[in-house]
Short mmCIF file of C-alpha atoms in Angstrom, two decimals:
data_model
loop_
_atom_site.label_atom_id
_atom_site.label_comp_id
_atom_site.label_asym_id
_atom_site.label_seq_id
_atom_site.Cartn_x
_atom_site.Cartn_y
_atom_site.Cartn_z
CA UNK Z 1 -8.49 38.44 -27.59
CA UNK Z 2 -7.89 37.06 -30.99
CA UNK Z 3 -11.36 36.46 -33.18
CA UNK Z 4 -11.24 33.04 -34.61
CA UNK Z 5 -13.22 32.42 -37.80
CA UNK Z 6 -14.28 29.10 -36.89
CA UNK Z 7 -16.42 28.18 -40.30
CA UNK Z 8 -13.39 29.89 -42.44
CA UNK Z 9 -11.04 27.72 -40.41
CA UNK Z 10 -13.53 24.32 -40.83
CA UNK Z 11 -13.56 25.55 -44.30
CA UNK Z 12 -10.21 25.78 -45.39
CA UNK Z 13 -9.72 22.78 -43.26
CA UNK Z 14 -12.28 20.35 -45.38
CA UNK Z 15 -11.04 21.26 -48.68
CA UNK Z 16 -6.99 21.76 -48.02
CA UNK Z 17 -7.88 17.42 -46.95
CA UNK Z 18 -9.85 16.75 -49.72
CA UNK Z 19 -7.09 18.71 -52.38
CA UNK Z 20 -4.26 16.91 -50.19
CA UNK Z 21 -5.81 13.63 -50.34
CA UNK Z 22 -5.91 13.96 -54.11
CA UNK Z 23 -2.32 15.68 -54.03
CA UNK Z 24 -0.44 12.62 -52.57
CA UNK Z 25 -3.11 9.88 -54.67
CA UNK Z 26 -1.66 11.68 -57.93
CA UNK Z 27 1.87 11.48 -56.85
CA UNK Z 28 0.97 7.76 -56.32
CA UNK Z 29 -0.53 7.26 -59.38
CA UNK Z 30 2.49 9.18 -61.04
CA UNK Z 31 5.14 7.20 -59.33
CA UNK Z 32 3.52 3.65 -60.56
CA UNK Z 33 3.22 4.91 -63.75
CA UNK Z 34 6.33 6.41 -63.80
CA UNK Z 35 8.18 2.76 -63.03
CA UNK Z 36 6.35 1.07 -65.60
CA UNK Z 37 7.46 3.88 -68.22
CA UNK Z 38 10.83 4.22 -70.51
CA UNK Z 39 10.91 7.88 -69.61
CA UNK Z 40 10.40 8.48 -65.93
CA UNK Z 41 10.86 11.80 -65.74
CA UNK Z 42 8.96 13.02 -68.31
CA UNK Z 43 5.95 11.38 -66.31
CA UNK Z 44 6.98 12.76 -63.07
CA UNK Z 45 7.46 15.95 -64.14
CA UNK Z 46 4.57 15.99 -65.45
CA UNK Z 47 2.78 14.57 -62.78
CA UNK Z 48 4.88 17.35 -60.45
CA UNK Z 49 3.55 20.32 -62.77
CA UNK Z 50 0.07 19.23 -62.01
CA UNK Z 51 -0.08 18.27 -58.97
CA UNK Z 52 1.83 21.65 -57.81
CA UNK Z 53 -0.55 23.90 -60.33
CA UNK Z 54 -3.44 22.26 -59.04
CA UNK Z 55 -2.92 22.69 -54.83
CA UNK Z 56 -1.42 26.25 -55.58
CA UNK Z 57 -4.98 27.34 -57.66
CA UNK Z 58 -6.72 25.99 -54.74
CA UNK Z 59 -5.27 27.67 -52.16
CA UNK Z 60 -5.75 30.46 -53.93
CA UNK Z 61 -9.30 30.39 -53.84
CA UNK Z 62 -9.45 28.92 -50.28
CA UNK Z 63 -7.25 32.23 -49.29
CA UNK Z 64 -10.34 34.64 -50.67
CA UNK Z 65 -12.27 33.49 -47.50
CA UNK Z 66 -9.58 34.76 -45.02
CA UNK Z 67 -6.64 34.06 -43.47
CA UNK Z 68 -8.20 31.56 -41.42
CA UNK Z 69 -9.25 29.56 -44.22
CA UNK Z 70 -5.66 29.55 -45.87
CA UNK Z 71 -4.25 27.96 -42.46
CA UNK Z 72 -7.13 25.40 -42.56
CA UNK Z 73 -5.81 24.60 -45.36
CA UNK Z 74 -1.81 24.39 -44.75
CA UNK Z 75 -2.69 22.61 -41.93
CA UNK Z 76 -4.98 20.19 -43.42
CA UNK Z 77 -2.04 19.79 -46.18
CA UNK Z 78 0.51 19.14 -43.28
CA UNK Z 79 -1.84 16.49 -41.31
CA UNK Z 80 -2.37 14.75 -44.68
CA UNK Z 81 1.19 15.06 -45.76
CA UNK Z 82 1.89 13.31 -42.47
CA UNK Z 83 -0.71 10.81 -42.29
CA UNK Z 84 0.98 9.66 -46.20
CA UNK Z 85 3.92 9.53 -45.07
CA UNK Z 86 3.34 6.82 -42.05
CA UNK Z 87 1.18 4.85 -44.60
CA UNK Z 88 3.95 4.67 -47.20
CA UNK Z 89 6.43 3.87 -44.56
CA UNK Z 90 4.38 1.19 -42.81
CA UNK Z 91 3.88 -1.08 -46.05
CA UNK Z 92 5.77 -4.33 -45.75
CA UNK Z 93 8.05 -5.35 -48.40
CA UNK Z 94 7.06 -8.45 -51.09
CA UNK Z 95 9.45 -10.96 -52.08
CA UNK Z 96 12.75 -11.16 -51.69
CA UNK Z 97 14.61 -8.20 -49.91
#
């Protein structure tokens, strides 16, 4: 029978939502930002560096508790990657379409 680490897997699983949650509110941030801008892509890219450098160093570090941690944390990355994705979707549209 396979051993589950629960507190690695709660662990991984608390901070991959907290990093996600700030991964997808800085590619918000960086999109609004990035409209109001003469050079978009600078910003985004930018923004994209971060973001990516930031998620990547954390997993690292969430990955030195175990293997359960590290998928806590993809997971929690995938749940929050979904539940942005039916927010952004479900906004209605202002003015005239």
């Amino acid at each position: 029978m396979i051993d589950i680490g629960w507190g690695a897997l709660l662990f991984g699983l608390t901070v991959g939502s907290a990093v996600s949650a700030l991964f997808f509110a800085g590619l918000a941030y960086g999109m609004r930002i990035a409209f109001g801008t003469e050079r978009p892509v600078a910003v985004l890219l930018l923004s994209s560096a971060l973001r990516i450098a930031l998620l990547l160093i954390a997993g690292w570090f969430v990955a030195q508790s175990g293997p359960w941690a590290l998928g806590g944390f993809a997971l929690s990355f995938l749940l929050v990657r979904f539940i942005a994705i039916v927010f952004a979707r479900s906004r209605p549209t202002t003015g005239d379409a």
